[in-house]
mmCIF file of N, CA and C in Angstrom:
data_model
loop_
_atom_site.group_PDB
_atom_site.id
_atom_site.type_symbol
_atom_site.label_atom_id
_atom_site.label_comp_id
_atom_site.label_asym_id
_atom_site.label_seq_id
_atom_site.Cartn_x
_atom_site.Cartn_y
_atom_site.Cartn_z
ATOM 1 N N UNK T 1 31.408 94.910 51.700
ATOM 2 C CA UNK T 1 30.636 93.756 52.110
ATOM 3 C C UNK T 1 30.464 92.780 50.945
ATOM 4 N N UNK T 2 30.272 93.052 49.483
ATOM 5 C CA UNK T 2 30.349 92.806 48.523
ATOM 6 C C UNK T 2 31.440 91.498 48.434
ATOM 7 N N UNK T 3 32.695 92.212 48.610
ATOM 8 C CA UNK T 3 33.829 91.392 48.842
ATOM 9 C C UNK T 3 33.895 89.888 49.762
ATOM 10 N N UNK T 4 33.185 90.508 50.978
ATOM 11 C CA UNK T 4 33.025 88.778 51.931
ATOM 12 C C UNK T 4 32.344 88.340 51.592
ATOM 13 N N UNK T 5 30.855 88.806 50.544
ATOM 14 C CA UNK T 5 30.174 87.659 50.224
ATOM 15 C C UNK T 5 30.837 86.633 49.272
ATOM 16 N N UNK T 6 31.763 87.637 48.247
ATOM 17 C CA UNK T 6 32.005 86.788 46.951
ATOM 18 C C UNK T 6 33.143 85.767 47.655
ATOM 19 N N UNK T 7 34.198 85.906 48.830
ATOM 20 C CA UNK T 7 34.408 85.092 49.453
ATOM 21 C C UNK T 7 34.034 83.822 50.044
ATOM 22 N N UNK T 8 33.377 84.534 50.602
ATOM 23 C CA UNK T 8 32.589 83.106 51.499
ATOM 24 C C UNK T 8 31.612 81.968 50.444
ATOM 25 N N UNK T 9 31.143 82.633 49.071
ATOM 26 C CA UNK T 9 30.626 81.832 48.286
ATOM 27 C C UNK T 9 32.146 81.078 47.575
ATOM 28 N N UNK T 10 32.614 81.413 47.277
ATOM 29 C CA UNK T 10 34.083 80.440 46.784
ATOM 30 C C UNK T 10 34.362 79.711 47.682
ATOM 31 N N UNK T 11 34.689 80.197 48.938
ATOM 32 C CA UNK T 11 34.890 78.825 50.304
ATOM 33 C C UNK T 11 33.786 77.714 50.448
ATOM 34 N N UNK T 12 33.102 78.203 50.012
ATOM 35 C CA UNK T 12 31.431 77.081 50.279
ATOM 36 C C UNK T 12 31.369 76.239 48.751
ATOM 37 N N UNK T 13 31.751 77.035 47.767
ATOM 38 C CA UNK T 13 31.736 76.239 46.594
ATOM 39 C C UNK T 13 32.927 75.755 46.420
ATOM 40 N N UNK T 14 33.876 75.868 46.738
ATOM 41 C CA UNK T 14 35.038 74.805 46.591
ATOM 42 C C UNK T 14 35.322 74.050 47.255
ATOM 43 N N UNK T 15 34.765 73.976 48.577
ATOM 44 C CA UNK T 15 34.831 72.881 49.518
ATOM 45 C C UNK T 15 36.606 72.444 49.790
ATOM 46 N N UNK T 16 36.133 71.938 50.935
ATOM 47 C CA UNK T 16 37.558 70.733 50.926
ATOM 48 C C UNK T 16 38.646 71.567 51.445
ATOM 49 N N UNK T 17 38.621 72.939 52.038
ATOM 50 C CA UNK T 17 39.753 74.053 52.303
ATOM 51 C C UNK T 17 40.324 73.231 54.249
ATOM 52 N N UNK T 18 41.273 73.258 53.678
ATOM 53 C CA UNK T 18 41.842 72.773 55.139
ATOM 54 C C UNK T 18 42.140 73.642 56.079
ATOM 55 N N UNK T 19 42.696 75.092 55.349
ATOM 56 C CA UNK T 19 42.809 75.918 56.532
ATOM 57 C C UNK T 19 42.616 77.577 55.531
ATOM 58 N N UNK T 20 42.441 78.623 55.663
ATOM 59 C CA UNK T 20 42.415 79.335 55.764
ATOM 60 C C UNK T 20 43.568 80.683 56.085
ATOM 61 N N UNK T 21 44.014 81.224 54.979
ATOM 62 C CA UNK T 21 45.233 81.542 55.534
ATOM 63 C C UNK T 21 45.259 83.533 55.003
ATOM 64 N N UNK T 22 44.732 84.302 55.796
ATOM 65 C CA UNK T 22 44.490 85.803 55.615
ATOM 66 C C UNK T 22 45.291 86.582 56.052
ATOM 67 N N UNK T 23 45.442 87.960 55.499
ATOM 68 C CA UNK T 23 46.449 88.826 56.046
ATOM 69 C C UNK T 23 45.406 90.239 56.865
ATOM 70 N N UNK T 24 45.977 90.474 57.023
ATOM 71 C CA UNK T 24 44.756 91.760 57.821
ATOM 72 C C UNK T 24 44.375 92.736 56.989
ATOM 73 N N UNK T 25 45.897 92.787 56.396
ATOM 74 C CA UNK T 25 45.779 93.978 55.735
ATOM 75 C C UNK T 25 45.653 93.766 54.148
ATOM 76 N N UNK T 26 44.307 93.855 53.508
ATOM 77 C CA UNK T 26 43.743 93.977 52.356
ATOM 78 C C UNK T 26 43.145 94.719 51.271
ATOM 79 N N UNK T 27 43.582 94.350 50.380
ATOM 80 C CA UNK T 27 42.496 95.650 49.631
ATOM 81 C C UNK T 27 41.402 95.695 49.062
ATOM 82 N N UNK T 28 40.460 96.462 49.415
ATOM 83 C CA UNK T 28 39.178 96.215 49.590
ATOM 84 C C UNK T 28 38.418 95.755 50.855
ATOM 85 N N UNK T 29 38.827 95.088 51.524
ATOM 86 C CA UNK T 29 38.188 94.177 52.434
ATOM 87 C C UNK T 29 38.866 94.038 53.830
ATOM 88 N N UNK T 30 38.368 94.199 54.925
ATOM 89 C CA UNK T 30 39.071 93.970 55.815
ATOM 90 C C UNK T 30 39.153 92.428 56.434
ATOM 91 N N UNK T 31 39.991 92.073 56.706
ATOM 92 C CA UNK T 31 40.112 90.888 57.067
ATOM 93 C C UNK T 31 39.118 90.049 58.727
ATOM 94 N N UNK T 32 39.384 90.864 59.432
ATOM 95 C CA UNK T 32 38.669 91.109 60.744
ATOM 96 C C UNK T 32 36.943 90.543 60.038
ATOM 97 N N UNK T 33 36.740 91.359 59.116
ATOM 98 C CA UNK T 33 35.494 91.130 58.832
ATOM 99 C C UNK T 33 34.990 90.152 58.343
ATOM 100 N N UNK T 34 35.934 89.465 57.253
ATOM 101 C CA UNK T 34 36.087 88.317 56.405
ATOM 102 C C UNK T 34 35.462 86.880 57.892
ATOM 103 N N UNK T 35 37.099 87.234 58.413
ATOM 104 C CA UNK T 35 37.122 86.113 59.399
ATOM 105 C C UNK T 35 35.829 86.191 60.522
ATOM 106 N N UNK T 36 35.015 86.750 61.043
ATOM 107 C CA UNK T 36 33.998 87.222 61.275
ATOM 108 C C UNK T 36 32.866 86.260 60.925
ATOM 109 N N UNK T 37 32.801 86.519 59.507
ATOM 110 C CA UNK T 37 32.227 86.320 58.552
ATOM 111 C C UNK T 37 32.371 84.449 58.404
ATOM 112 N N UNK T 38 33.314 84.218 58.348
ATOM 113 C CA UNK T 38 33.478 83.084 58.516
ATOM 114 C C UNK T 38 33.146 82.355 59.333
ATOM 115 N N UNK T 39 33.191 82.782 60.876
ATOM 116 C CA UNK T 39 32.891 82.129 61.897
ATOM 117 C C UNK T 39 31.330 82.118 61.927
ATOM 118 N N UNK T 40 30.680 82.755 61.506
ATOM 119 C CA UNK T 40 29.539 83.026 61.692
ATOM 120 C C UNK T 40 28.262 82.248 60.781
ATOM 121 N N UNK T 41 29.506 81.754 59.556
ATOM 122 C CA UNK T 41 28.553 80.874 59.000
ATOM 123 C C UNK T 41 28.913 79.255 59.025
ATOM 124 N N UNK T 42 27.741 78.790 59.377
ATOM 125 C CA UNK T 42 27.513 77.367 59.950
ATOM 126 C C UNK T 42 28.701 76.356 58.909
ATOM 127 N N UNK T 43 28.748 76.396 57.741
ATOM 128 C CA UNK T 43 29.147 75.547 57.005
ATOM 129 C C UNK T 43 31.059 76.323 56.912
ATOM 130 N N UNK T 44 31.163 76.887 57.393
ATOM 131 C CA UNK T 44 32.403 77.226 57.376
ATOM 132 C C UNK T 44 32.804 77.246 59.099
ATOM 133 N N UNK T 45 32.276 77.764 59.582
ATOM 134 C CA UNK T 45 32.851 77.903 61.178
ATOM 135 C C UNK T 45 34.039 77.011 61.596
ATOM 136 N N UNK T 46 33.927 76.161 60.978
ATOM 137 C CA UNK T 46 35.156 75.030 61.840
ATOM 138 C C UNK T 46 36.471 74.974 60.868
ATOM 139 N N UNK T 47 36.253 76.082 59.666
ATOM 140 C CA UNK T 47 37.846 76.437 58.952
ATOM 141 C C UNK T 47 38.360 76.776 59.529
ATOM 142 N N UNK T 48 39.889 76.323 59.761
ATOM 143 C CA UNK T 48 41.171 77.132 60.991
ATOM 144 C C UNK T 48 41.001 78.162 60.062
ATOM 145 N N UNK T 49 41.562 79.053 60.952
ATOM 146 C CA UNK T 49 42.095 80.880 60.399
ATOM 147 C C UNK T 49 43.371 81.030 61.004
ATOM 148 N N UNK T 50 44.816 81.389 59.911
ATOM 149 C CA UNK T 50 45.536 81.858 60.567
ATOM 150 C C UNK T 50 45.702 82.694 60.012
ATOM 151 N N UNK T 51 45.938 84.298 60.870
ATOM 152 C CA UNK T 51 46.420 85.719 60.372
ATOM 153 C C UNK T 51 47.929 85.972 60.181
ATOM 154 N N UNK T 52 48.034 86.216 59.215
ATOM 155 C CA UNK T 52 49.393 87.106 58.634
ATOM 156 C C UNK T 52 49.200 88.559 58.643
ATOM 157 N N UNK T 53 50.204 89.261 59.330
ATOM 158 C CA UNK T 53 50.293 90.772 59.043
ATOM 159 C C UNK T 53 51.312 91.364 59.638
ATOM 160 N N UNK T 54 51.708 92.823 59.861
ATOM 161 C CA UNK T 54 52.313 93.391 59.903
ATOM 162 C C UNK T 54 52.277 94.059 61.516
ATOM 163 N N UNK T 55 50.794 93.769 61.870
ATOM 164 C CA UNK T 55 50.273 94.571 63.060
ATOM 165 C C UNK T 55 50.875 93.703 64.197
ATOM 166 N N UNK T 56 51.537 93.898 65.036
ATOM 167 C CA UNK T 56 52.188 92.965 66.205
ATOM 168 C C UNK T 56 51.944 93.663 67.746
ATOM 169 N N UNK T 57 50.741 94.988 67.912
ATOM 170 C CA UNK T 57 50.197 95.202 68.887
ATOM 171 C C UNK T 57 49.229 94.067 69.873
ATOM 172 N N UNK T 58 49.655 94.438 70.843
ATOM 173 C CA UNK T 58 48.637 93.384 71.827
ATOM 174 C C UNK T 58 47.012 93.681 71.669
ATOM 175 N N UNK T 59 46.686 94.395 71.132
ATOM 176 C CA UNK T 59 45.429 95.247 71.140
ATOM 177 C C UNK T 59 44.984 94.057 69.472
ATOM 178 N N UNK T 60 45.653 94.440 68.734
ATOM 179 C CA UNK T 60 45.586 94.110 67.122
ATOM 180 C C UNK T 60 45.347 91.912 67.617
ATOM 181 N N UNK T 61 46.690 91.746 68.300
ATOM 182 C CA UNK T 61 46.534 90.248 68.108
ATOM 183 C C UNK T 61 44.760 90.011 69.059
ATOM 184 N N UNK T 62 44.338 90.849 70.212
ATOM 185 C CA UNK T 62 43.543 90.409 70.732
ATOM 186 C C UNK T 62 42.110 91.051 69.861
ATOM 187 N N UNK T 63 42.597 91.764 68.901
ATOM 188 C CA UNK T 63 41.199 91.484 68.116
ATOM 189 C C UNK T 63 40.777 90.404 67.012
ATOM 190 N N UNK T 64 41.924 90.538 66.757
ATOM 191 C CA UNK T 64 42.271 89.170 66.020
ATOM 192 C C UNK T 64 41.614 87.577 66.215
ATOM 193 N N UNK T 65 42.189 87.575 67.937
ATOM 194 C CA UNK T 65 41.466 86.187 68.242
ATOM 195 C C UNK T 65 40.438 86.596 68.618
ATOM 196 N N UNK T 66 39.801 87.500 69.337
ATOM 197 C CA UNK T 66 38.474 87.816 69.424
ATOM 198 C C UNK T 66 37.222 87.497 68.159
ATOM 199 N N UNK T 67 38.222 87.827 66.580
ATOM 200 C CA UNK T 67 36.888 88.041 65.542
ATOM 201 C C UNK T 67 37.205 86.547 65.330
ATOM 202 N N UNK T 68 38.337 85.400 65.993
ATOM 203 C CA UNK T 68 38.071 84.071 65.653
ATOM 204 C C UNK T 68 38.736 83.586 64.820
ATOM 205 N N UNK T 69 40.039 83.761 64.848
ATOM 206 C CA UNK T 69 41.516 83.203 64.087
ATOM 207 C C UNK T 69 41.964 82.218 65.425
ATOM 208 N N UNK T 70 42.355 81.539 64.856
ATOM 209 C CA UNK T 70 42.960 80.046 65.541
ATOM 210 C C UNK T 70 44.424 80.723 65.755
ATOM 211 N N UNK T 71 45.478 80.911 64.926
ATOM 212 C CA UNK T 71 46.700 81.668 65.319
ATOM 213 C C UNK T 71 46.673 83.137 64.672
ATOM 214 N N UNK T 72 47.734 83.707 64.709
ATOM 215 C CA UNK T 72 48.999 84.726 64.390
ATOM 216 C C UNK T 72 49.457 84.669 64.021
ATOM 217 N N UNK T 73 50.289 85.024 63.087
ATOM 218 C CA UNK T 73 51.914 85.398 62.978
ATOM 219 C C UNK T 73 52.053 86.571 62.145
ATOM 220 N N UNK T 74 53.801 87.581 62.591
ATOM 221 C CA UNK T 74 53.414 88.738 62.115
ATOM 222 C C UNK T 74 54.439 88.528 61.422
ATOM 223 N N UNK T 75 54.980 89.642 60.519
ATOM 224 C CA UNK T 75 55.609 89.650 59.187
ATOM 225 C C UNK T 75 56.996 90.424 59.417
ATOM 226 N N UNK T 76 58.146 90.511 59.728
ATOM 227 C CA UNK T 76 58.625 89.129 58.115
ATOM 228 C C UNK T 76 58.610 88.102 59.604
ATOM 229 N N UNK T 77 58.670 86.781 58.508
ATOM 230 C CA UNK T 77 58.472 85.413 59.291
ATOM 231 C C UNK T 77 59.594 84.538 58.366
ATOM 232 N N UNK T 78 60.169 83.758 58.894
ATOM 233 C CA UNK T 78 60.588 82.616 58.308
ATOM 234 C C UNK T 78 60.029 81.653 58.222
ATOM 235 N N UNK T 79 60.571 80.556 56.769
ATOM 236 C CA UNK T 79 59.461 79.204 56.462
ATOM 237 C C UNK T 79 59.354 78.531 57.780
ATOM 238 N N UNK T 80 59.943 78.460 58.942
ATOM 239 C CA UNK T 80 60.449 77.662 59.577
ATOM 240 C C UNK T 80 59.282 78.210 60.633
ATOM 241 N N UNK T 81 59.100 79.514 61.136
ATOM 242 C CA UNK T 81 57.947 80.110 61.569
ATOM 243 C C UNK T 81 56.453 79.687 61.191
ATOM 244 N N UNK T 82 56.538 80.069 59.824
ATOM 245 C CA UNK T 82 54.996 80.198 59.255
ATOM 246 C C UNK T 82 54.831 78.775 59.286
ATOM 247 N N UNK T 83 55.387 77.421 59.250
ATOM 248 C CA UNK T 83 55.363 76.085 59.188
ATOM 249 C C UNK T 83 55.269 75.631 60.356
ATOM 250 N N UNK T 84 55.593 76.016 61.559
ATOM 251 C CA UNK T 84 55.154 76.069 63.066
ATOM 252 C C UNK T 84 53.969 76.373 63.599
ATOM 253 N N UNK T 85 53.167 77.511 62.739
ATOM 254 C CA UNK T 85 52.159 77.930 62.762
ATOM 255 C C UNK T 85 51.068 77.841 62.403
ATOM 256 N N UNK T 86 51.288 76.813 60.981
ATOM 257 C CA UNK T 86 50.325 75.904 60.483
ATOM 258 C C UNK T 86 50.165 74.629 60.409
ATOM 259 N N UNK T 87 51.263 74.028 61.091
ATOM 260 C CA UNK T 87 51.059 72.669 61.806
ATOM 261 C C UNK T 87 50.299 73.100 62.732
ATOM 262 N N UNK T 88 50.392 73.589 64.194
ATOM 263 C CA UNK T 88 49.977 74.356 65.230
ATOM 264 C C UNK T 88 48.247 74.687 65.103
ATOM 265 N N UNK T 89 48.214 75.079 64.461
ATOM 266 C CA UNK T 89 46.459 75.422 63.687
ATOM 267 C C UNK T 89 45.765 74.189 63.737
ATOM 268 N N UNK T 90 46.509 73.712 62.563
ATOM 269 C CA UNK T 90 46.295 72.166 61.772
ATOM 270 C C UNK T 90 45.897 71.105 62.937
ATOM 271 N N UNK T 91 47.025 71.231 63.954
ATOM 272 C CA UNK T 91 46.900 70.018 65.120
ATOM 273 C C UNK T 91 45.835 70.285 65.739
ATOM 274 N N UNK T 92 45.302 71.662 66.181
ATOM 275 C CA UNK T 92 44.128 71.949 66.833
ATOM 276 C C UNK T 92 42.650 71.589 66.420
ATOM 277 N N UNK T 93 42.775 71.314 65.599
ATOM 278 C CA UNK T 93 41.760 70.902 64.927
ATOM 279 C C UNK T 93 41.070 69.662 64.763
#
């Protein structure tokens, strides 16, 4: 928990983050929680989230958007992918 705080205080003190870009799979920290975490606080809530990972279950992507990631994408990806995916974010916004 330690970990999302010292997060979420760098996102709040550096301001100006256009998007948000996490993998699930971390060390130390779970991501699910992070992003969570994010949504939940007022001055961040409206950062896109897009997830990177490895997990490509229907179960995994629907927790995913459940804890409040804007997209997906799973790994390996091409530039041509991950650049689809963060325009895509980006436009939603």
């Amino acid at each position: 928990m330690e970990m999302i705080k010292d997060a979420l205080a760098h996102l709040k003190a550096e301001g100006n983050f256009e998007l948000l870009l996490t993998d699930w799979n971390m060390p130390i920290m779970n991501s699910l929680e992070l992003v969570q975490a994010v949504r939940a606080d007022p001055q961040l809530a409206s950062l896109p989230i897009l997830m990177v990972t490895t997990r490509n279950m229907k179960h995994d992507i629907a927790s995913a958007m459940r804890a409040g990631v804007n997209n997906y994408v799973t790994k390996p990806f091409d530039p041509k992918t991950i650049k689809a995916k963060i325009d895509n974010v980006l436009s939603t916004v």
